[in-house]
mmCIF file of C-alpha atoms in Angstrom:
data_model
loop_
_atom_site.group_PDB
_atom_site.id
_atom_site.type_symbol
_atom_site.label_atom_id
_atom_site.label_comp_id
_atom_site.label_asym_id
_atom_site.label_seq_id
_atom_site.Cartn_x
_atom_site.Cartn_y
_atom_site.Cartn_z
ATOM 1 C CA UNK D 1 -27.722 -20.985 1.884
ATOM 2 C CA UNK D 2 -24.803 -22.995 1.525
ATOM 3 C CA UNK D 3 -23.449 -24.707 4.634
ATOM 4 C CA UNK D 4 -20.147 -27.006 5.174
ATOM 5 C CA UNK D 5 -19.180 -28.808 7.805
ATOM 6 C CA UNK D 6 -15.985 -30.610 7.972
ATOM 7 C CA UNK D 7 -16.444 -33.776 10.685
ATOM 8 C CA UNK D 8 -13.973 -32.872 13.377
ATOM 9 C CA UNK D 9 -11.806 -29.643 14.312
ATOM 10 C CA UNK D 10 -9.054 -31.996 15.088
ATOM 11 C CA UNK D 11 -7.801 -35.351 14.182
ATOM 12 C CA UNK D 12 -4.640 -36.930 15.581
ATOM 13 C CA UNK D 13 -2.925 -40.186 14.033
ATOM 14 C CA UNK D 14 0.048 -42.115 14.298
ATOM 15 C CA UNK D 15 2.915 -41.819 11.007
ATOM 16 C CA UNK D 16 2.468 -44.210 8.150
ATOM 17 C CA UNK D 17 -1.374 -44.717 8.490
ATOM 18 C CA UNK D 18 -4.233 -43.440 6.551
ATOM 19 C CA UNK D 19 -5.678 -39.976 7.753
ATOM 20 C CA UNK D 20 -9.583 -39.311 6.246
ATOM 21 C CA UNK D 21 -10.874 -35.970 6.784
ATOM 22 C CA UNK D 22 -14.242 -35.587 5.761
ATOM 23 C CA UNK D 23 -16.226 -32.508 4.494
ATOM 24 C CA UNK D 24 -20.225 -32.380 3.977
ATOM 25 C CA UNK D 25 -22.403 -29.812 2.273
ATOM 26 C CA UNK D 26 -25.860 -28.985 3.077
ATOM 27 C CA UNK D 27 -27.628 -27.583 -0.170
ATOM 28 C CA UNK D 28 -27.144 -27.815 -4.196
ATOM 29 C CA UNK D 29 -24.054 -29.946 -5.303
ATOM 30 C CA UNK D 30 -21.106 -27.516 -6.744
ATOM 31 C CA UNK D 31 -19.837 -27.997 -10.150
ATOM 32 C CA UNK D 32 -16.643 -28.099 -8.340
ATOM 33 C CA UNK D 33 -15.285 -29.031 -4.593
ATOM 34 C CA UNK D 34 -11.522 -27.819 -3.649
ATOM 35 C CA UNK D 35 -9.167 -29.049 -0.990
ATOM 36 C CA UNK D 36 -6.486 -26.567 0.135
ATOM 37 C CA UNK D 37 -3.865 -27.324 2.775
ATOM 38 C CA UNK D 38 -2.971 -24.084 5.283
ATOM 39 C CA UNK D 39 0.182 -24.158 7.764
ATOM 40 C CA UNK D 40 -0.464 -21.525 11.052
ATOM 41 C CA UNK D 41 0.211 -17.888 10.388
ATOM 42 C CA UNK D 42 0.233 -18.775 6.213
ATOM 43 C CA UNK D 43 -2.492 -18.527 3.553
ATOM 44 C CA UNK D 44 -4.289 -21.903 2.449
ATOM 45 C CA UNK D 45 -2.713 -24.009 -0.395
ATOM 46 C CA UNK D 46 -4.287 -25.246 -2.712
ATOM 47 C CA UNK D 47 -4.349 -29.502 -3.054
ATOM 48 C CA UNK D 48 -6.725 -30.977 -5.123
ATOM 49 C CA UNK D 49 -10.107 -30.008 -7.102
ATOM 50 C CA UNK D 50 -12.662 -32.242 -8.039
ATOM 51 C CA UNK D 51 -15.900 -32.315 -10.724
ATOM 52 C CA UNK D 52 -19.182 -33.181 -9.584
ATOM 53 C CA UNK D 53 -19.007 -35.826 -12.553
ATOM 54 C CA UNK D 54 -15.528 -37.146 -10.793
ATOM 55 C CA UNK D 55 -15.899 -39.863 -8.505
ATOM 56 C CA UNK D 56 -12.210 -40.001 -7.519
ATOM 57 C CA UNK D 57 -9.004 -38.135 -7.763
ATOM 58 C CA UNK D 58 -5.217 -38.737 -7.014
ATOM 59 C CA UNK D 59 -2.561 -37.058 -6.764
ATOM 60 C CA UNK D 60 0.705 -38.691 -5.140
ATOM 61 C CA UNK D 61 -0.372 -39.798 -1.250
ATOM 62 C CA UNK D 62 -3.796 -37.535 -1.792
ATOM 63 C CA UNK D 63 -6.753 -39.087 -2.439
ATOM 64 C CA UNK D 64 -10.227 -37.149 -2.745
ATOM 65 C CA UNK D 65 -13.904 -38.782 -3.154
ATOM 66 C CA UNK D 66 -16.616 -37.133 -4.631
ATOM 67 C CA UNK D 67 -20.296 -38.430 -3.574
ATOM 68 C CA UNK D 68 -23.201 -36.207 -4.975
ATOM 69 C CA UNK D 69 -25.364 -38.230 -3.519
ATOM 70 C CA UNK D 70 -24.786 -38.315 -0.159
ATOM 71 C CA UNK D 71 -23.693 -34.540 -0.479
ATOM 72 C CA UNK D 72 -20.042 -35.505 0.909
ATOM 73 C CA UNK D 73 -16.139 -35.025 0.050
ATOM 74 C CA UNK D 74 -13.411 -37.457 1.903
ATOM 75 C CA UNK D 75 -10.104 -36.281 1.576
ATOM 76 C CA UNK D 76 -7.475 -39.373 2.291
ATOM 77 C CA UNK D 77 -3.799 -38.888 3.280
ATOM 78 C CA UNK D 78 -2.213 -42.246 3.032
ATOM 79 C CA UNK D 79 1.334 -43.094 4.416
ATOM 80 C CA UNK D 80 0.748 -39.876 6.379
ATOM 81 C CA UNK D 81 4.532 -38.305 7.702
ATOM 82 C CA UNK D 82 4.232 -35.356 10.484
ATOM 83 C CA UNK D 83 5.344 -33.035 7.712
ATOM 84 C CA UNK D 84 1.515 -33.590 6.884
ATOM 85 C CA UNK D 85 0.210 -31.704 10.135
ATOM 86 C CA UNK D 86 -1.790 -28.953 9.232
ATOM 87 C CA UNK D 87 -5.347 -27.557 8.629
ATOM 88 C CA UNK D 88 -6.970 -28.753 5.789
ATOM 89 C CA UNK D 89 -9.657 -26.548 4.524
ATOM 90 C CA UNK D 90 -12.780 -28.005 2.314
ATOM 91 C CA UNK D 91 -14.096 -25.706 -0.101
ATOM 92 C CA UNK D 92 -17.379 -25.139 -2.909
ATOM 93 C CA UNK D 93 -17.010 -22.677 -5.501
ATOM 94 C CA UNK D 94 -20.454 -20.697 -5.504
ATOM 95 C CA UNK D 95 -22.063 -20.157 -9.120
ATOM 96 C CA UNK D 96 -19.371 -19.239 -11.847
ATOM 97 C CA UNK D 97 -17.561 -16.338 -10.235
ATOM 98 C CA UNK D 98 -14.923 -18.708 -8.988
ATOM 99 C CA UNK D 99 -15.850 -17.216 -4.992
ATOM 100 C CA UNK D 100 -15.443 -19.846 -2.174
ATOM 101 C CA UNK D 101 -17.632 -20.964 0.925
ATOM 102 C CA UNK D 102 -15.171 -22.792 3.012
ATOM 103 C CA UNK D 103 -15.664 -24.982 5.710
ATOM 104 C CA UNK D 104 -13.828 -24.146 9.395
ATOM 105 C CA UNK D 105 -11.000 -26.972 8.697
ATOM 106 C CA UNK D 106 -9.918 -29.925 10.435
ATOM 107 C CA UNK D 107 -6.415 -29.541 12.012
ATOM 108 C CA UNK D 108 -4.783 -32.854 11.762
ATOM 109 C CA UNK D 109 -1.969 -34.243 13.913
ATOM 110 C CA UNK D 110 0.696 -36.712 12.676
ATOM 111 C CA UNK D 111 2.485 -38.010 15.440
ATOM 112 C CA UNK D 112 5.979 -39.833 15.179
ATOM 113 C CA UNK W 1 9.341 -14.911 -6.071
ATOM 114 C CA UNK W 2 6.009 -14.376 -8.910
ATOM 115 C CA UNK W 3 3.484 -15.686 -5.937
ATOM 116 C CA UNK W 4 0.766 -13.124 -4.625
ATOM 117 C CA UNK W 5 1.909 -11.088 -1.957
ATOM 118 C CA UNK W 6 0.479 -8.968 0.904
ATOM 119 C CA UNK W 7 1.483 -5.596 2.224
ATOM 120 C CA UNK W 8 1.619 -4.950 5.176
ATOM 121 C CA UNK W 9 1.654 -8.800 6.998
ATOM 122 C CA UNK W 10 0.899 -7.368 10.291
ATOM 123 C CA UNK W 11 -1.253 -4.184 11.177
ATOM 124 C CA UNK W 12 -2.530 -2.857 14.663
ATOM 125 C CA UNK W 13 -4.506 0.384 14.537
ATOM 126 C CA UNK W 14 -6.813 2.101 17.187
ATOM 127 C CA UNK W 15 -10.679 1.863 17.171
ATOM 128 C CA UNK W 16 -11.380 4.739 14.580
ATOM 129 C CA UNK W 17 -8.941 4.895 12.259
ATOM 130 C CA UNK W 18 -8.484 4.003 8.975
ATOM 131 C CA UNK W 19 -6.202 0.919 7.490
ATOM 132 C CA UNK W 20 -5.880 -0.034 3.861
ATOM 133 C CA UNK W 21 -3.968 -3.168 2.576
ATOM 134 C CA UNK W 22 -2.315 -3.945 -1.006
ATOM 135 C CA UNK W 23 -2.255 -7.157 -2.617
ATOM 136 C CA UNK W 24 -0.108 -7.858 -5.370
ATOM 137 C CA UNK W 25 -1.588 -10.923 -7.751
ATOM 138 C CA UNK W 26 -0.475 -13.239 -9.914
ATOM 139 C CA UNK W 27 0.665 -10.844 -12.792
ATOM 140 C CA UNK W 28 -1.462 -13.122 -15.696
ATOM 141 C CA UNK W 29 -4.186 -14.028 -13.284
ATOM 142 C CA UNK W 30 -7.463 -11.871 -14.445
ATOM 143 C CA UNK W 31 -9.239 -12.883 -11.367
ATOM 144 C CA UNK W 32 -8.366 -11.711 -7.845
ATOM 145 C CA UNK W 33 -10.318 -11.965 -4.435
ATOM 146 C CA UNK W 34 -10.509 -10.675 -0.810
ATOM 147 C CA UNK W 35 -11.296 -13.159 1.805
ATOM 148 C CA UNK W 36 -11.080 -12.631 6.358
ATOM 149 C CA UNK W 37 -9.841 -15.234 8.310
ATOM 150 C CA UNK W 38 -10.615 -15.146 11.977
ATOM 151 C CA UNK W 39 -9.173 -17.883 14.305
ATOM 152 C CA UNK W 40 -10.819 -21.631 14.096
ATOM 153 C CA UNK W 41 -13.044 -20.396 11.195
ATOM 154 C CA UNK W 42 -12.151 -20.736 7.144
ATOM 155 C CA UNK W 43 -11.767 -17.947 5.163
ATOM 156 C CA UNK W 44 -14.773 -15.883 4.635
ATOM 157 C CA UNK W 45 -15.606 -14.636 1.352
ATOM 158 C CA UNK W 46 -15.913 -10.684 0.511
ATOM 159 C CA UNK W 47 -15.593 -9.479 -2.705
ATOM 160 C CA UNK W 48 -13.806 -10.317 -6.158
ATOM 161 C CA UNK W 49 -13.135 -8.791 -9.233
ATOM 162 C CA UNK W 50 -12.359 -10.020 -12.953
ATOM 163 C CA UNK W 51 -9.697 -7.590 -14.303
ATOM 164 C CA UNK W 52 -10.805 -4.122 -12.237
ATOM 165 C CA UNK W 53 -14.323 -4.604 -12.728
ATOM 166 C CA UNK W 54 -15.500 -5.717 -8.895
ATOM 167 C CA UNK W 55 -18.549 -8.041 -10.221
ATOM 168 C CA UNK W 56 -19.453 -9.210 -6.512
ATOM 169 C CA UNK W 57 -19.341 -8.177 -2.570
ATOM 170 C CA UNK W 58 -20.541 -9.958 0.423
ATOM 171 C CA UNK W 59 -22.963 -9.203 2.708
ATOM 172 C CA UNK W 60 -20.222 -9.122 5.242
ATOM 173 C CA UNK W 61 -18.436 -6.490 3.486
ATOM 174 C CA UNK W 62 -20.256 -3.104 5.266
ATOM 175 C CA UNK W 63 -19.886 0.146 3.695
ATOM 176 C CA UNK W 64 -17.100 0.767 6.257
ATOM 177 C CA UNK W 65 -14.901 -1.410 3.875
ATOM 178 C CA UNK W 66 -14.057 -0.577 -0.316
ATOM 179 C CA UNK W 67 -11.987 -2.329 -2.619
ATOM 180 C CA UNK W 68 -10.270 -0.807 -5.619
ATOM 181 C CA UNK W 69 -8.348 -2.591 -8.413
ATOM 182 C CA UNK W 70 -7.317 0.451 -10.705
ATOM 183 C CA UNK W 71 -6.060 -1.119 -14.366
ATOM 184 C CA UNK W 72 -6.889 -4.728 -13.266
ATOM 185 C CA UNK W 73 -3.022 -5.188 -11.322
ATOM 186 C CA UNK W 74 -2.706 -5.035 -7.971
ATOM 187 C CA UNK W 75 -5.673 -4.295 -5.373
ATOM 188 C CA UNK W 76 -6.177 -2.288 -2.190
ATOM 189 C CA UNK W 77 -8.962 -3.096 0.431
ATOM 190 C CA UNK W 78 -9.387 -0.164 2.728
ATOM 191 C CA UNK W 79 -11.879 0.254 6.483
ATOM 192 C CA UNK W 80 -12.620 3.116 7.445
ATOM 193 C CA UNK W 81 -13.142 3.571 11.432
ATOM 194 C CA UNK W 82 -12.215 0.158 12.314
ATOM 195 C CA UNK W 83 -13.584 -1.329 14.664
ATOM 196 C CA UNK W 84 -12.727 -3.961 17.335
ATOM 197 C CA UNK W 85 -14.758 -6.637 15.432
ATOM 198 C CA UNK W 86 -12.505 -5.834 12.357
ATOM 199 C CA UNK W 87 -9.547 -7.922 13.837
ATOM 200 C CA UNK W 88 -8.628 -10.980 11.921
ATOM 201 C CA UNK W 89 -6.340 -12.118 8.916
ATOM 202 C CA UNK W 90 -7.034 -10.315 5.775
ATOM 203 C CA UNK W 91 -6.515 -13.204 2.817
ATOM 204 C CA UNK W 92 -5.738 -12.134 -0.744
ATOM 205 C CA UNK W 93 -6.136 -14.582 -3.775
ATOM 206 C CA UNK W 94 -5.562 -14.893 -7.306
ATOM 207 C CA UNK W 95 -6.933 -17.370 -10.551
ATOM 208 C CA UNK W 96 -6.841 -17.446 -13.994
ATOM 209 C CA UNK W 97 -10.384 -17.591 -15.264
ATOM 210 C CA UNK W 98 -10.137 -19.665 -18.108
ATOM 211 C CA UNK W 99 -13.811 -21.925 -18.213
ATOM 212 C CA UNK W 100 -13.820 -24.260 -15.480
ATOM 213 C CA UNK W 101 -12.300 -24.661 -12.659
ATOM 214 C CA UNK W 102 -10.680 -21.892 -10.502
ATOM 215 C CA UNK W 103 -7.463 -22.891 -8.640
ATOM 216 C CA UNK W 104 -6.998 -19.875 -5.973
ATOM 217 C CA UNK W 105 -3.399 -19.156 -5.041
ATOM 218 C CA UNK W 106 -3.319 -17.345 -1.762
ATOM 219 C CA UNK W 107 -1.135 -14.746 -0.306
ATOM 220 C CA UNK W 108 0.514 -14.748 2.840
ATOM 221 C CA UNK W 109 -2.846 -12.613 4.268
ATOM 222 C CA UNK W 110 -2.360 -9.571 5.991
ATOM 223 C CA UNK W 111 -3.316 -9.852 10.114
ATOM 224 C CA UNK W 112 -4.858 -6.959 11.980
ATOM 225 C CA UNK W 113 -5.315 -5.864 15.209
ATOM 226 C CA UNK W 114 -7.791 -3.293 16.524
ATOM 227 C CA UNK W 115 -7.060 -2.214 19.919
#
């Protein structure tokens, strides 16, 4: 079966640098890998989705990577602020009924 | 506020008896799903439905636990004789199918507590 693990439970960095998260599958490649942001005591937030046939995505200071081949996702916060502390949550849609596997998250740390 | 919401947020029961929890979707999303949180881990999957048809459940998801979705609105997730094991935050979502890719929007979750 499907497994994910996201590289580290927690990551701690200093305000304005880079913060890369990564997230690595075990089995088949998904047609579709998901990034989803989730604050303590909230429900996850969506972020980002990416295509298997996408190397790359943006969106403002988010940056997500998309390597079939090595079976891997890196999410990149650049400029990173404390408002950015969080969990951030890797996820594979299984088959076409849209249903997650998520991976346990990597709580990440922006200090001032 | 036209997000999904969660009724009740917080729930703590006794062993034994029986809990059920609402979600309210996204009224135009056709596709809604029930996920359990339990502390460190990611959400768990356990079942969905496309309009009120429920088209998958997870093995986690023991006959202790049903889901309803009457007239493909809201949904109710119901477990019977909880147990302590049962404790953890109860995650409602909501997409649009439309082809592709399948944006979840996630409720505030429900959290219970089995004493």
């Amino acid at each position: 079966s499907q497994k994910i693990e996201q590289n580290s439970e927690a990551l701690n960095i200093q305000e304005g640098k880079t913060a890369t998260l990564t997230c690595n599958y075990t089995n088949y490649s998904p047609a579709y890998l998901q990034w989803y942001r989730q604050d303590p005591g909230r429900g996850p937030v969506f972020l980002l989705l990416i295509r298997e046939n996408e190397k790359e995505k943006r969106k403002e200071r988010l940056k997500v990577t998309f390597d079939t081949t090595l079976k891997q996702s890196l999410f990149h916060i650049t400029a990173s602020q404390p408002a950015d502390s969080a969990t951030y949550l890797c996820a594979l849609e299984r088959g076409s009924q849209g249903n997650l596997i998520f991976g346990k998250g990597t709580k990440l740390s922006v200090k001032p | 506020d036209t997000g999904v919401s969660q009724d009740p947020r917080h729930k703590i029961t006794k062993r034994g008896q029986n809990v059920t929890f609402r979600c309210d979707p996204i009224s135009e999303h056709n596709r809604l799903y029930w996920y359990r949180q339990t502390l460190g881990q990611g959400p768990e999957f356990l079942t969905y439905f496309q309009n009120e048809a429920q088209l998958e459940k997870s093995r986690l998801l023991s006959d202790r636990f049903s889901a309803e979705r009457p007239k493909g609105s809201f949904s109710t997730l119901e477990i019977q004789r909880t147990e302590q094991g049962d404790s953890a935050m109860y995650l409602c979502a909501s997409s649009l199918e439309a082809g592709g890719a399948h944006e979840q929007f996630f409720g505030p979750g429900t959290r219970l507590t089995v004493l």
